[in-house]
Amino acid sequence: MAETMFDQTTILHAVHTKWAGKTVHFAEEVDSTNEWAKRLSREGEVHGALAVAEFQSAGKGRLGRKWTAPVGSSVMMSILLRPDFEPRLAPMLTIVMGLSAAQAVERMGIKACIKWPNDVVVSRKKICGILTEMSVKEGKIDYVVIGCGINVNLEALPEDIADKATSLCLETGKTYDRNKVLAKVLECFEGNYEQFEKTKDLTLLQEDYNRMLANYGQTVRVLDPLGAYEGIAYGINISGELLVEKADGERVCVGAGEVSVRGLYSYV
Ligand code: BTN
């Protein structure tokens, strides 16, 4: 059966939100939806506007990596936000999106968890990555762009990442309507963002996040540039830092900018 259309009109019909993704820009090909959303921001586009592409010629991952996905396989989207809170709070929005994407995957009946801070993981393999970028002008947030790439109908993965990545289709053998996947993420995100706005921290989302956290209560390895160490992960605090208890009982709050965290036996 041919896949449902994936375009601006079909996306707009699928998304049932108040503001997240109510304006949709769709392109068959773009450099990067994050870059596009930033350009749209400079042209005055509104809070909640969405840039979606079928193909990215210069898709960006975290840490300067590339993000590539074949036509028809993925949801690649970036939401433009114009929050009026302090710039130092914006990195928490990455966690808000990570939680939302994980919840959306679960709403499709697939058990998902979150590899701190924001990779969505199924069967111990990454299914979704998130890249947040921000611009600050005169001490205030000009825009935050949160890019989200979800492996949906990818049927095979390059050999070098086959043990670390997966897709919804590879997990269940089914083909998914990408409009619905995108809509579920945005619906979860809108609700979670509004919870975040109430307290300007993760107080109201912490419990949901920690319930989905991979390696909760288990030993993780913290790859700190000043020296790697191991400890037991006890979830995030209301700022999104990962609480890790070392063998000597010392409790460390690990910030996402500084380090990455691994399970002991796999990518997760
Ligand atoms: C990661 O490295 O895990 C983050 C990957 C983020 C990929 C998405 S795809 C849509 C958006 N546009 C980009 O260029 N990157 C993000």
mmCIF file of C-alpha atoms and ligand atoms in Angstrom:
data_model
loop_
_atom_site.group_PDB
_atom_site.id
_atom_site.type_symbol
_atom_site.label_atom_id
_atom_site.label_comp_id
_atom_site.label_asym_id
_atom_site.label_seq_id
_atom_site.Cartn_x
_atom_site.Cartn_y
_atom_site.Cartn_z
ATOM 1 C CA MET A 1 0.000 0.000 0.000
ATOM 2 C CA ALA A 2 1.357 3.409 -0.961
ATOM 3 C CA GLU A 3 2.232 5.697 1.926
ATOM 4 C CA THR A 4 -0.135 8.585 2.688
ATOM 5 C CA MET A 5 1.030 11.914 1.275
ATOM 6 C CA PHE A 6 3.518 13.719 3.452
ATOM 7 C CA ASP A 7 3.173 17.408 2.685
ATOM 8 C CA GLN A 8 2.040 20.703 4.162
ATOM 9 C CA THR A 9 -1.710 20.111 3.751
ATOM 10 C CA THR A 10 -1.687 16.582 5.157
ATOM 11 C CA ILE A 11 0.456 17.637 8.092
ATOM 12 C CA LEU A 12 -1.839 20.577 8.890
ATOM 13 C CA HIS A 13 -4.845 18.230 8.900
ATOM 14 C CA ALA A 14 -3.106 15.760 11.180
ATOM 15 C CA VAL A 15 -1.887 18.206 13.830
ATOM 16 C CA HIS A 16 -4.437 18.948 16.556
ATOM 17 C CA THR A 17 -2.767 21.556 18.717
ATOM 18 C CA LYS A 18 -3.330 25.135 19.799
ATOM 19 C CA TRP A 19 -0.052 26.668 18.639
ATOM 20 C CA ALA A 20 2.639 24.023 18.044
ATOM 21 C CA GLY A 21 2.828 23.369 14.314
ATOM 22 C CA LYS A 22 -0.203 25.464 13.381
ATOM 23 C CA THR A 23 1.977 27.084 10.718
ATOM 24 C CA VAL A 24 3.803 24.501 8.637
ATOM 25 C CA HIS A 25 6.500 25.083 6.037
ATOM 26 C CA PHE A 26 7.222 21.992 3.966
ATOM 27 C CA ALA A 27 9.985 21.388 1.424
ATOM 28 C CA GLU A 28 10.887 18.333 -0.613
ATOM 29 C CA GLU A 29 14.514 19.299 -0.039
ATOM 30 C CA VAL A 30 16.231 21.789 2.200
ATOM 31 C CA ASP A 31 19.736 22.142 3.628
ATOM 32 C CA SER A 32 18.639 21.577 7.231
ATOM 33 C CA THR A 33 15.227 22.199 8.788
ATOM 34 C CA ASN A 34 17.021 23.847 11.732
ATOM 35 C CA GLU A 35 18.711 26.295 9.359
ATOM 36 C CA TRP A 36 15.410 26.872 7.587
ATOM 37 C CA ALA A 37 13.586 27.546 10.852
ATOM 38 C CA LYS A 38 16.303 30.051 11.769
ATOM 39 C CA ARG A 39 15.841 31.826 8.429
ATOM 40 C CA LEU A 40 12.070 31.865 8.986
ATOM 41 C CA SER A 41 12.653 33.360 12.409
ATOM 42 C CA ARG A 42 14.670 36.202 10.892
ATOM 43 C CA GLU A 43 11.731 36.823 8.530
ATOM 44 C CA GLY A 44 9.463 37.226 11.573
ATOM 45 C CA GLU A 45 7.787 33.802 11.677
ATOM 46 C CA VAL A 46 5.671 33.058 14.761
ATOM 47 C CA HIS A 47 6.187 31.005 17.916
ATOM 48 C CA GLY A 48 5.307 27.381 17.173
ATOM 49 C CA ALA A 49 5.940 27.521 13.412
ATOM 50 C CA LEU A 50 7.295 24.304 11.979
ATOM 51 C CA ALA A 51 9.765 23.546 9.195
ATOM 52 C CA VAL A 52 9.527 20.041 7.758
ATOM 53 C CA ALA A 53 11.492 18.463 4.931
ATOM 54 C CA GLU A 54 11.370 15.225 3.026
ATOM 55 C CA PHE A 55 15.134 15.381 2.509
ATOM 56 C CA GLN A 56 17.976 17.356 4.079
ATOM 57 C CA SER A 57 21.120 17.938 2.040
ATOM 58 C CA ALA A 58 23.038 19.206 5.078
ATOM 59 C CA GLY A 59 21.189 17.742 8.057
ATOM 60 C CA LYS A 60 22.937 18.464 11.325
ATOM 61 C CA GLY A 61 23.435 16.240 14.344
ATOM 62 C CA ARG A 62 24.843 17.079 17.744
ATOM 63 C CA LEU A 63 28.555 17.742 18.257
ATOM 64 C CA GLY A 64 29.026 18.853 14.628
ATOM 65 C CA ARG A 65 27.950 15.489 13.256
ATOM 66 C CA LYS A 66 25.836 15.020 10.108
ATOM 67 C CA TRP A 67 22.272 13.698 10.162
ATOM 68 C CA THR A 68 21.248 11.896 6.997
ATOM 69 C CA ALA A 69 18.074 10.032 6.128
ATOM 70 C CA PRO A 70 16.734 8.721 2.817
ATOM 71 C CA VAL A 71 13.592 10.165 1.211
ATOM 72 C CA GLY A 72 10.400 8.647 2.622
ATOM 73 C CA SER A 73 12.053 7.263 5.739
ATOM 74 C CA SER A 74 11.875 9.873 8.455
ATOM 75 C CA VAL A 75 10.283 12.781 10.165
ATOM 76 C CA MET A 76 12.705 15.695 10.035
ATOM 77 C CA MET A 77 11.262 18.808 11.554
ATOM 78 C CA SER A 78 12.241 21.914 13.485
ATOM 79 C CA ILE A 79 9.966 23.982 15.657
ATOM 80 C CA LEU A 80 10.581 27.686 16.137
ATOM 81 C CA LEU A 81 9.999 29.001 19.653
ATOM 82 C CA ARG A 82 10.077 32.538 20.944
ATOM 83 C CA PRO A 83 10.002 32.156 24.698
ATOM 84 C CA ASP A 84 10.155 35.209 26.914
ATOM 85 C CA PHE A 85 12.176 33.563 29.658
ATOM 86 C CA GLU A 86 15.884 33.843 30.398
ATOM 87 C CA PRO A 87 18.315 32.278 27.886
ATOM 88 C CA ARG A 88 19.887 30.081 30.592
ATOM 89 C CA LEU A 89 16.609 28.127 30.844
ATOM 90 C CA ALA A 90 16.423 27.251 27.141
ATOM 91 C CA PRO A 91 18.601 24.104 27.250
ATOM 92 C CA MET A 92 15.854 22.474 29.331
ATOM 93 C CA LEU A 93 13.591 22.661 26.270
ATOM 94 C CA THR A 94 15.732 19.943 24.699
ATOM 95 C CA ILE A 95 14.701 17.680 27.552
ATOM 96 C CA VAL A 96 11.076 18.726 27.047
ATOM 97 C CA MET A 97 11.281 17.665 23.390
ATOM 98 C CA GLY A 98 13.093 14.411 24.225
ATOM 99 C CA LEU A 99 10.330 13.491 26.657
ATOM 100 C CA SER A 100 7.663 14.447 24.106
ATOM 101 C CA ALA A 101 9.176 12.341 21.331
ATOM 102 C CA ALA A 102 9.518 9.364 23.685
ATOM 103 C CA GLN A 103 5.891 9.728 24.792
ATOM 104 C CA ALA A 104 4.784 9.943 21.152
ATOM 105 C CA VAL A 105 6.582 6.682 20.355
ATOM 106 C CA GLU A 106 4.903 5.039 23.358
ATOM 107 C CA ARG A 107 1.514 6.302 22.185
ATOM 108 C CA MET A 108 2.115 4.285 19.047
ATOM 109 C CA GLY A 109 2.377 1.215 21.232
ATOM 110 C CA ILE A 110 6.165 0.883 21.191
ATOM 111 C CA LYS A 111 8.111 0.725 24.445
ATOM 112 C CA ALA A 112 10.545 3.643 24.441
ATOM 113 C CA CYS A 113 12.980 5.141 26.865
ATOM 114 C CA ILE A 114 15.214 8.189 27.017
ATOM 115 C CA LYS A 115 18.982 8.106 27.029
ATOM 116 C CA TRP A 116 19.865 11.202 28.994
ATOM 117 C CA PRO A 117 19.588 13.949 28.025
ATOM 118 C CA ASN A 118 17.370 13.513 24.974
ATOM 119 C CA ASP A 119 17.990 10.539 22.684
ATOM 120 C CA VAL A 120 14.869 8.428 22.326
ATOM 121 C CA VAL A 121 15.730 4.780 22.469
ATOM 122 C CA VAL A 122 13.856 1.589 21.527
ATOM 123 C CA SER A 123 15.358 -1.862 22.150
ATOM 124 C CA ARG A 124 18.517 -0.096 23.396
ATOM 125 C CA LYS A 125 18.962 1.627 20.002
ATOM 126 C CA LYS A 126 18.478 5.276 19.044
ATOM 127 C CA ILE A 127 15.277 6.064 17.146
ATOM 128 C CA CYS A 128 15.217 9.853 17.476
ATOM 129 C CA GLY A 129 17.757 12.631 17.876
ATOM 130 C CA ILE A 130 17.220 16.245 18.889
ATOM 131 C CA LEU A 131 19.279 19.335 18.167
ATOM 132 C CA THR A 132 18.455 22.646 19.849
ATOM 133 C CA GLU A 133 19.878 25.981 18.742
ATOM 134 C CA MET A 134 19.297 29.390 20.218
ATOM 135 C CA SER A 135 19.964 33.029 19.386
ATOM 136 C CA VAL A 136 20.166 35.696 22.068
ATOM 137 C CA LYS A 137 19.868 39.434 21.426
ATOM 138 C CA GLU A 138 20.542 42.031 24.100
ATOM 139 C CA GLY A 139 20.360 39.357 26.791
ATOM 140 C CA LYS A 140 16.977 38.047 25.637
ATOM 141 C CA ILE A 141 16.051 34.957 23.639
ATOM 142 C CA ASP A 142 15.562 35.894 19.996
ATOM 143 C CA TYR A 143 14.633 32.337 19.004
ATOM 144 C CA VAL A 144 15.017 28.736 20.030
ATOM 145 C CA VAL A 145 14.886 26.150 17.268
ATOM 146 C CA ILE A 146 14.405 22.527 18.279
ATOM 147 C CA GLY A 147 15.119 20.039 15.514
ATOM 148 C CA CYS A 148 13.869 16.524 15.777
ATOM 149 C CA GLY A 149 14.781 13.596 13.523
ATOM 150 C CA ILE A 150 12.793 10.386 13.920
ATOM 151 C CA ASN A 151 13.591 7.163 12.099
ATOM 152 C CA VAL A 152 10.131 6.041 11.049
ATOM 153 C CA ASN A 153 9.983 3.841 7.951
ATOM 154 C CA LEU A 154 13.689 3.214 7.539
ATOM 155 C CA GLU A 155 13.990 -0.425 6.429
ATOM 156 C CA ALA A 156 17.746 -0.798 6.717
ATOM 157 C CA LEU A 157 20.582 1.059 8.370
ATOM 158 C CA PRO A 158 24.174 1.595 7.293
ATOM 159 C CA GLU A 159 26.421 -1.102 8.748
ATOM 160 C CA ASP A 160 28.376 1.310 10.944
ATOM 161 C CA ILE A 161 25.276 2.341 12.921
ATOM 162 C CA ALA A 162 23.135 -0.801 12.652
ATOM 163 C CA ASP A 163 23.952 -1.816 16.238
ATOM 164 C CA LYS A 164 23.196 1.675 17.629
ATOM 165 C CA ALA A 165 20.143 2.873 15.677
ATOM 166 C CA THR A 166 16.719 1.605 14.745
ATOM 167 C CA SER A 167 13.398 2.764 13.275
ATOM 168 C CA LEU A 168 9.734 2.261 14.136
ATOM 169 C CA CYS A 169 9.421 0.032 11.072
ATOM 170 C CA LEU A 170 12.457 -2.079 11.937
ATOM 171 C CA GLU A 171 11.043 -2.602 15.436
ATOM 172 C CA THR A 172 7.535 -3.671 14.456
ATOM 173 C CA GLY A 173 7.646 -4.579 10.767
ATOM 174 C CA LYS A 174 4.886 -2.017 10.132
ATOM 175 C CA THR A 175 4.847 1.130 7.995
ATOM 176 C CA TYR A 176 3.788 4.291 9.814
ATOM 177 C CA ASP A 177 1.989 7.411 8.642
ATOM 178 C CA ARG A 178 4.597 10.099 9.216
ATOM 179 C CA ASN A 179 1.936 12.795 9.522
ATOM 180 C CA LYS A 180 0.586 11.002 12.580
ATOM 181 C CA VAL A 181 4.023 10.474 14.091
ATOM 182 C CA LEU A 182 4.830 14.175 13.651
ATOM 183 C CA ALA A 183 1.425 15.179 15.063
ATOM 184 C CA LYS A 184 1.819 13.001 18.146
ATOM 185 C CA VAL A 185 5.208 14.532 18.913
ATOM 186 C CA LEU A 186 3.825 18.061 18.580
ATOM 187 C CA GLU A 187 0.767 17.281 20.689
ATOM 188 C CA CYS A 188 2.943 15.881 23.467
ATOM 189 C CA PHE A 189 5.376 18.778 23.106
ATOM 190 C CA GLU A 190 2.708 21.456 23.365
ATOM 191 C CA GLY A 191 1.353 19.989 26.602
ATOM 192 C CA ASN A 192 4.803 19.508 28.080
ATOM 193 C CA TYR A 193 5.962 22.979 27.047
ATOM 194 C CA GLU A 194 2.968 24.518 28.799
ATOM 195 C CA GLN A 195 3.824 22.560 31.948
ATOM 196 C CA PHE A 196 7.417 23.800 31.679
ATOM 197 C CA GLU A 197 6.238 27.396 31.297
ATOM 198 C CA LYS A 198 4.327 27.240 34.591
ATOM 199 C CA THR A 199 7.439 26.746 36.711
ATOM 200 C CA LYS A 200 10.240 27.579 34.230
ATOM 201 C CA ASP A 201 11.848 24.304 35.203
ATOM 202 C CA LEU A 202 11.142 20.577 34.952
ATOM 203 C CA THR A 203 9.241 20.216 38.247
ATOM 204 C CA LEU A 204 6.041 19.105 36.525
ATOM 205 C CA LEU A 205 7.791 16.838 33.996
ATOM 206 C CA GLN A 206 10.542 15.302 36.117
ATOM 207 C CA GLU A 207 8.514 12.279 37.217
ATOM 208 C CA ASP A 208 7.371 11.418 33.676
ATOM 209 C CA TYR A 209 10.913 11.854 32.398
ATOM 210 C CA ASN A 210 12.520 9.748 35.107
ATOM 211 C CA ARG A 211 9.991 6.970 34.534
ATOM 212 C CA MET A 212 11.270 6.729 30.954
ATOM 213 C CA LEU A 213 14.957 7.205 31.728
ATOM 214 C CA ALA A 214 17.201 4.379 30.523
ATOM 215 C CA ASN A 215 19.619 3.157 33.193
ATOM 216 C CA TYR A 216 17.621 4.546 36.110
ATOM 217 C CA GLY A 217 19.098 2.978 39.248
ATOM 218 C CA GLN A 218 21.871 1.377 37.201
ATOM 219 C CA THR A 219 25.560 1.998 36.843
ATOM 220 C CA VAL A 220 26.558 4.458 34.118
ATOM 221 C CA ARG A 221 29.902 5.765 32.949
ATOM 222 C CA VAL A 222 30.189 9.543 32.897
ATOM 223 C CA LEU A 223 32.607 10.645 30.184
ATOM 224 C CA ASP A 224 33.810 13.831 31.828
ATOM 225 C CA PRO A 225 36.698 15.504 29.961
ATOM 226 C CA LEU A 226 38.344 15.992 33.361
ATOM 227 C CA GLY A 227 38.241 12.256 34.016
ATOM 228 C CA ALA A 228 35.654 9.530 33.409
ATOM 229 C CA TYR A 229 33.937 7.918 36.384
ATOM 230 C CA GLU A 230 31.147 5.487 37.157
ATOM 231 C CA GLY A 231 28.142 5.796 39.388
ATOM 232 C CA ILE A 232 24.494 4.941 39.736
ATOM 233 C CA ALA A 233 22.040 7.196 37.831
ATOM 234 C CA TYR A 234 19.116 8.452 39.912
ATOM 235 C CA GLY A 235 17.199 10.490 37.363
ATOM 236 C CA ILE A 236 17.172 14.177 36.543
ATOM 237 C CA ASN A 237 16.639 17.085 38.884
ATOM 238 C CA ILE A 238 14.309 19.967 38.054
ATOM 239 C CA SER A 239 17.071 21.605 35.973
ATOM 240 C CA GLY A 240 17.571 18.510 33.830
ATOM 241 C CA GLU A 241 20.920 17.537 35.341
ATOM 242 C CA LEU A 242 21.511 13.820 35.810
ATOM 243 C CA LEU A 243 22.047 12.795 39.421
ATOM 244 C CA VAL A 244 24.819 10.231 39.702
ATOM 245 C CA GLU A 245 25.989 8.619 42.946
ATOM 246 C CA LYS A 246 29.605 7.529 42.934
ATOM 247 C CA ALA A 247 30.831 4.423 44.777
ATOM 248 C CA ASP A 248 32.122 6.602 47.648
ATOM 249 C CA GLY A 249 28.615 8.030 48.140
ATOM 250 C CA GLU A 250 29.349 11.409 46.573
ATOM 251 C CA ARG A 251 26.349 12.688 44.581
ATOM 252 C CA VAL A 252 27.140 14.589 41.400
ATOM 253 C CA CYS A 253 24.739 16.671 39.270
ATOM 254 C CA VAL A 254 25.885 16.114 35.709
ATOM 255 C CA GLY A 255 25.126 18.895 33.205
ATOM 256 C CA ALA A 256 24.429 17.945 29.586
ATOM 257 C CA GLY A 257 26.786 20.487 28.063
ATOM 258 C CA GLU A 258 29.813 19.058 29.771
ATOM 259 C CA VAL A 259 29.764 15.312 29.403
ATOM 260 C CA SER A 260 28.114 12.302 27.872
ATOM 261 C CA VAL A 261 26.896 9.267 29.756
ATOM 262 C CA ARG A 262 26.953 5.653 28.666
ATOM 263 C CA GLY A 263 25.587 2.437 30.037
ATOM 264 C CA LEU A 264 28.314 -0.043 30.779
ATOM 265 C CA TYR A 265 27.578 -2.530 28.004
ATOM 266 C CA SER A 266 26.112 -0.684 25.017
ATOM 267 C CA TYR A 267 25.424 2.709 23.427
ATOM 268 C CA VAL A 268 22.600 3.072 25.957
HETATM 269 C C1 BTN B 1 21.549 14.113 17.186
HETATM 270 O O1 BTN B 1 22.734 14.161 16.829
HETATM 271 O O2 BTN B 1 21.126 13.197 17.887
HETATM 272 C C2 BTN B 1 20.609 15.215 16.793
HETATM 273 C C3 BTN B 1 20.006 14.957 15.456
HETATM 274 C C4 BTN B 1 19.009 16.000 15.042
HETATM 275 C C5 BTN B 1 18.496 15.775 13.639
HETATM 276 C C6 BTN B 1 17.366 16.675 13.277
HETATM 277 S S1 BTN B 1 16.614 16.247 11.749
HETATM 278 C C7 BTN B 1 15.701 17.715 11.771
HETATM 279 C C8 BTN B 1 16.607 18.799 12.303
HETATM 280 N N1 BTN B 1 17.383 19.396 11.237
HETATM 281 C C9 BTN B 1 18.678 19.163 11.357
HETATM 282 O O3 BTN B 1 19.553 19.553 10.562
HETATM 283 N N2 BTN B 1 18.911 18.435 12.455
HETATM 284 C C10 BTN B 1 17.687 18.156 13.179
#
